[in-house]
Short mmCIF file of C-alpha atoms in Angstrom, two decimals:
data_model
loop_
_atom_site.label_atom_id
_atom_site.label_comp_id
_atom_site.label_asym_id
_atom_site.label_seq_id
_atom_site.Cartn_x
_atom_site.Cartn_y
_atom_site.Cartn_z
CA GLN A 1 -10.69 0.58 13.98
CA ALA A 2 -9.94 3.82 12.58
CA THR A 3 -10.04 2.19 9.13
CA VAL A 4 -13.79 1.12 9.93
CA THR A 5 -15.25 4.35 11.00
CA PHE A 6 -17.12 6.97 9.39
CA ASN A 7 -18.50 10.06 11.21
CA ASN A 8 -16.83 8.71 14.32
CA GLU A 9 -19.31 5.72 14.04
CA PRO A 10 -17.83 2.32 13.75
CA TYR A 11 -19.43 0.30 10.78
CA GLY A 12 -17.50 -3.10 10.96
CA ILE A 13 -15.00 -5.02 12.44
CA PRO A 14 -11.23 -4.97 10.95
CA MET A 15 -9.91 -8.33 10.23
CA SER A 16 -6.77 -7.67 8.24
CA LEU A 17 -4.99 -4.50 7.46
CA VAL A 18 -4.08 -3.66 3.62
CA SER A 19 -1.93 -1.30 2.27
CA ASN A 20 0.55 -1.03 -0.79
CA VAL A 21 3.86 -2.49 -0.50
CA PHE A 22 7.37 -1.43 -2.24
CA TYR A 23 8.62 -4.97 -3.70
CA TYR A 24 11.90 -5.63 -5.17
CA ASN A 25 13.69 -8.30 -6.95
CA THR A 26 17.18 -8.94 -4.98
CA ASP A 27 18.26 -10.96 -7.95
CA ILE A 28 18.66 -7.77 -9.75
CA VAL A 29 19.43 -5.34 -6.98
CA PRO A 30 20.59 -6.27 -3.48
CA ASP A 31 19.14 -3.28 -1.76
CA ALA A 32 16.01 -0.93 -2.62
CA PRO A 33 16.41 2.57 -3.19
CA LEU A 34 16.14 5.01 -0.45
CA THR A 35 15.27 8.13 -2.30
CA THR A 36 12.67 8.80 -5.34
CA ASP A 37 15.87 10.41 -6.93
CA GLU A 38 17.51 7.01 -7.11
CA LEU A 39 14.52 5.76 -8.90
CA LEU A 40 15.24 8.18 -11.98
CA VAL A 41 18.80 7.53 -12.48
CA GLU A 42 19.55 6.86 -16.10
CA GLY A 43 20.60 3.40 -16.82
CA SER A 44 18.58 2.00 -13.80
CA PRO A 45 17.14 -1.21 -14.15
CA PRO A 46 13.64 -1.19 -15.50
CA PHE A 47 10.59 -1.13 -13.79
CA VAL A 48 7.14 -0.11 -14.11
CA LEU A 49 4.62 2.18 -12.17
CA SER A 50 0.95 2.25 -11.77
CA ARG A 51 -1.07 5.45 -12.71
CA SER A 52 -4.10 4.67 -10.27
CA ALA A 53 -4.20 6.98 -7.44
CA ASP A 54 -4.21 4.29 -4.73
CA ASP A 55 -0.79 3.08 -6.17
CA MET A 56 0.96 6.58 -6.56
CA LEU A 57 -0.20 7.99 -3.14
CA TRP A 58 3.00 7.32 -1.55
CA THR A 59 4.78 9.15 -4.22
CA LEU A 60 2.39 12.30 -2.92
CA THR A 61 3.58 11.94 0.19
CA ALA A 62 6.94 11.19 -0.55
CA TYR A 63 7.22 15.16 -0.65
CA ASN A 64 5.22 15.97 2.04
CA GLY A 65 2.30 16.86 -0.45
CA ILE A 66 -0.52 16.14 1.89
CA THR A 67 -1.07 15.97 5.69
CA VAL A 68 -4.36 14.58 7.33
CA ASN A 69 -5.91 16.91 9.92
CA ASN A 70 -9.20 15.73 11.72
CA ASP A 71 -10.06 13.27 8.70
CA VAL A 72 -9.63 16.25 6.37
CA ILE A 73 -6.77 15.69 3.52
CA VAL A 74 -4.84 19.04 3.42
CA PRO A 75 -2.73 19.75 0.33
CA ASP A 76 0.58 21.56 0.50
CA MET A 77 0.47 23.74 -3.02
CA GLU A 78 4.24 24.14 -2.52
CA ALA A 79 5.23 20.63 -1.96
CA LEU A 80 2.74 19.49 -4.73
CA THR A 81 5.12 21.32 -6.94
CA SER A 82 7.90 19.01 -6.39
CA TRP A 83 5.70 15.81 -6.60
CA LEU A 84 4.68 17.15 -10.24
CA LYS A 85 8.41 17.77 -11.22
CA TRP A 86 9.10 14.27 -10.09
CA LEU A 87 6.04 12.82 -12.03
CA THR A 88 7.27 14.73 -14.98
CA PHE A 89 10.85 13.08 -14.91
CA ALA A 90 9.39 9.65 -14.26
CA ASP A 91 7.08 9.86 -17.35
CA ASN A 92 9.89 10.74 -19.46
CA ALA A 93 12.61 8.41 -17.93
CA GLU A 94 13.58 5.80 -20.65
CA HIS A 95 13.56 2.52 -17.71
CA ILE A 96 10.24 3.58 -16.30
CA ASP A 97 7.18 2.57 -17.84
CA ILE A 98 3.70 3.46 -16.71
CA ILE A 99 1.30 0.42 -16.93
CA SER A 100 -2.31 0.67 -15.60
CA ASN A 101 -2.89 -3.18 -15.90
CA ASN A 102 -1.99 -4.59 -12.72
CA PHE A 103 -1.67 -8.01 -14.11
CA LEU A 104 0.84 -7.01 -16.84
CA ARG A 105 2.79 -5.24 -14.04
CA GLN A 106 2.89 -8.25 -11.87
CA ASN A 107 3.89 -10.59 -14.78
CA ARG A 108 6.66 -8.31 -15.52
CA PHE A 109 7.72 -7.96 -11.87
CA ILE A 110 7.92 -12.12 -11.44
CA ASP A 111 9.54 -12.48 -15.10
CA GLY A 112 12.39 -10.15 -14.10
CA GLU A 113 11.31 -7.66 -16.42
CA SER A 114 10.55 -4.99 -13.43
CA VAL A 115 12.91 -4.67 -10.93
CA TYR A 116 10.16 -2.99 -8.67
CA TYR A 117 6.67 -3.59 -7.88
CA ILE A 118 4.22 -1.58 -6.25
CA ASP A 119 0.47 -3.00 -4.96
CA SER A 120 -1.12 -4.71 -2.09
CA ASN A 121 0.54 -6.49 0.64
CA LEU A 122 -2.25 -9.11 -0.05
CA ASP A 123 -0.02 -10.10 -3.01
CA LEU A 124 2.85 -11.25 -0.64
CA SER A 125 2.11 -14.90 -0.63
CA GLU A 126 1.41 -15.20 -3.91
CA LEU A 127 4.56 -13.13 -4.94
CA SER A 128 6.62 -15.57 -2.57
CA ASN A 129 5.63 -18.60 -4.23
CA ALA A 130 6.43 -17.37 -7.59
CA MET A 131 9.71 -15.69 -6.77
CA GLY A 132 11.07 -17.40 -3.74
CA ASP A 133 14.16 -15.63 -1.94
CA SER A 134 14.53 -13.38 -4.72
CA LEU A 135 11.57 -11.28 -3.18
CA SER A 136 11.89 -8.56 -0.62
CA VAL A 137 9.92 -5.74 0.66
CA ALA A 138 11.18 -1.98 1.42
CA LEU A 139 10.00 1.16 2.85
CA PHE A 140 8.78 3.52 0.31
CA PRO A 141 11.63 5.72 -1.35
CA THR A 142 11.34 9.11 0.09
CA GLY A 143 11.71 12.57 -1.58
CA THR A 144 11.84 15.75 0.89
CA SER A 145 9.76 14.16 3.80
CA GLN A 146 11.19 11.64 6.00
CA PHE A 147 8.42 9.12 5.54
CA ALA A 148 6.62 8.14 2.20
CA SER A 149 3.41 6.73 3.23
CA PRO A 150 0.49 4.60 1.73
CA LEU A 151 -3.11 4.93 2.17
CA VAL A 152 -3.91 1.86 4.96
CA THR A 153 -7.41 0.40 4.86
CA SER A 154 -8.74 -3.01 6.01
CA ASN A 155 -10.14 -5.93 5.31
CA THR A 156 -13.73 -5.70 7.04
CA LEU A 157 -16.41 -7.91 8.31
CA PHE A 158 -19.96 -6.30 8.37
CA ILE A 159 -22.96 -6.97 10.51
CA ASN A 160 -26.60 -6.03 9.66
CA ARG A 161 -28.06 -5.24 12.99
CA ASN A 162 -31.55 -5.75 11.82
CA SER A 163 -30.65 -9.36 10.91
CA GLU A 164 -32.13 -12.16 13.05
CA ASN A 165 -28.69 -13.85 13.37
CA ALA A 166 -26.82 -10.74 14.38
CA ASP A 167 -25.90 -12.22 17.57
CA THR A 168 -24.54 -15.25 15.97
CA SER A 169 -22.71 -13.03 13.60
CA ILE A 170 -21.03 -11.17 16.39
CA GLN A 171 -19.89 -14.51 18.14
CA LEU A 172 -18.44 -15.61 14.58
CA ILE A 173 -16.43 -12.29 14.53
CA ASN A 174 -15.44 -12.73 17.96
CA ILE A 175 -13.94 -16.09 17.01
CA LEU A 176 -12.55 -15.02 13.79
CA THR A 177 -10.81 -11.90 15.47
CA ALA A 178 -9.22 -13.90 18.45
CA VAL A 179 -5.62 -14.16 18.50
CA ASP A 180 -5.29 -17.87 17.78
CA GLU A 181 -7.53 -17.60 14.56
CA GLN A 182 -5.51 -14.15 13.69
CA GLU A 183 -2.12 -16.11 13.93
CA THR A 184 -3.50 -18.74 12.03
CA MET A 185 -4.35 -16.27 9.31
CA VAL A 186 -0.69 -14.74 9.43
CA GLU A 187 0.63 -18.29 8.94
CA THR A 188 -1.45 -19.44 6.19
CA LEU A 189 -2.29 -16.31 4.26
CA ARG A 190 0.75 -14.16 5.51
CA TRP A 191 -1.87 -11.19 5.98
CA ILE A 192 -1.04 -8.28 8.46
CA PRO A 193 -3.49 -8.87 11.58
CA ALA A 194 -6.11 -6.09 12.72
CA ASN A 195 -5.68 -7.72 16.08
CA ILE A 196 -2.59 -5.83 17.52
CA THR A 197 -2.00 -8.59 20.34
CA ALA A 198 -1.29 -11.20 17.47
CA ASN A 199 1.36 -8.97 15.96
CA GLU A 200 4.07 -10.71 17.88
CA ILE A 201 4.04 -13.59 15.37
CA LEU A 202 5.30 -10.96 12.87
CA SER A 203 8.81 -11.31 14.20
CA ASN A 204 9.00 -14.78 12.43
CA ASP A 205 8.46 -13.55 9.24
CA PRO A 206 10.97 -10.68 8.18
CA LEU A 207 8.87 -9.53 5.02
CA LEU A 208 5.74 -9.01 7.01
CA LYS A 209 7.56 -7.31 9.84
CA THR A 210 8.67 -5.01 7.40
CA ILE A 211 4.91 -4.28 5.89
CA ALA A 212 3.94 -3.87 9.54
CA GLY A 213 6.28 -0.97 9.87
CA ILE A 214 5.17 0.59 6.34
CA MET A 215 1.60 0.78 7.56
CA GLN A 216 2.55 2.32 11.02
CA ASN A 217 3.67 5.10 9.02
CA GLY A 218 0.75 4.86 6.71
CA ILE A 219 -2.57 7.26 6.25
CA VAL A 220 -5.74 6.20 7.91
CA ILE A 221 -8.76 8.46 6.95
CA ASN A 222 -11.63 7.35 8.64
CA ASN A 223 -14.15 9.29 6.09
CA ASN A 224 -14.17 8.25 2.43
CA PRO A 225 -11.07 9.54 0.57
CA ASP A 226 -12.53 8.99 -2.81
CA ASP A 227 -12.90 12.50 -3.69
CA PHE A 228 -9.34 13.29 -2.80
CA LEU A 229 -8.33 10.09 -4.43
CA ALA A 230 -10.09 11.00 -7.85
CA THR A 231 -8.06 14.46 -7.59
CA VAL A 232 -5.10 12.84 -7.36
CA SER A 233 -5.92 10.63 -10.13
CA GLN A 234 -6.73 13.58 -12.57
CA THR A 235 -3.31 15.10 -11.68
CA ILE A 236 -1.67 12.04 -12.45
CA ASP A 237 -3.51 11.39 -15.65
CA SER A 238 -2.44 14.96 -16.72
CA VAL A 239 1.23 13.96 -16.40
CA PHE A 240 1.17 10.41 -17.54
CA ARG A 241 -0.45 10.87 -21.00
#
């Protein structure tokens, strides 16, 4: 519910949870890296990074660069220095390409030209169909922090309370968020259900179970984080020339 709250007031009903995921190709590496330093090792398999703030927020949290206090994002200036140093090393690493175009990044991953791929959990079904058992997911590599955390949001159903059909809409939402419907969503779309009572079905899908674990350590900001993400984006742009 926190993903659909603004100024302590709910504005919708979450259907499924959304966050970035660390995908990797097991045909190239059997195990995912545990630390951000491992990503920088010379001679490592090539991979692509995005320069968008949403996609790179996990690298900031990997260095304890921010905390969230009462829905306010608080930066840690000392930790930001370590983060910027890592970004600079990544920018100079020969095996790392910085590509903004998500379509190109995804294709390079599917074609085996990038060992890692960071993007939405909503891509899981498409990637699995394309890569089969070669696809796996892992916790984000950490820097100086215990966890590297992505931003967690949700696919949300909105209701216009002024509509003549508001009551009917609420009935529909109650159906769609019921356990049976949420479990069907998991089985067909491989999305993470917002209804936690449907989470037991995730144990049948190891990749979804890992993604749900990633989200447990994710950053949820009730109020709009766009201003902060814009600042992060400007910082990344200044490094990734």
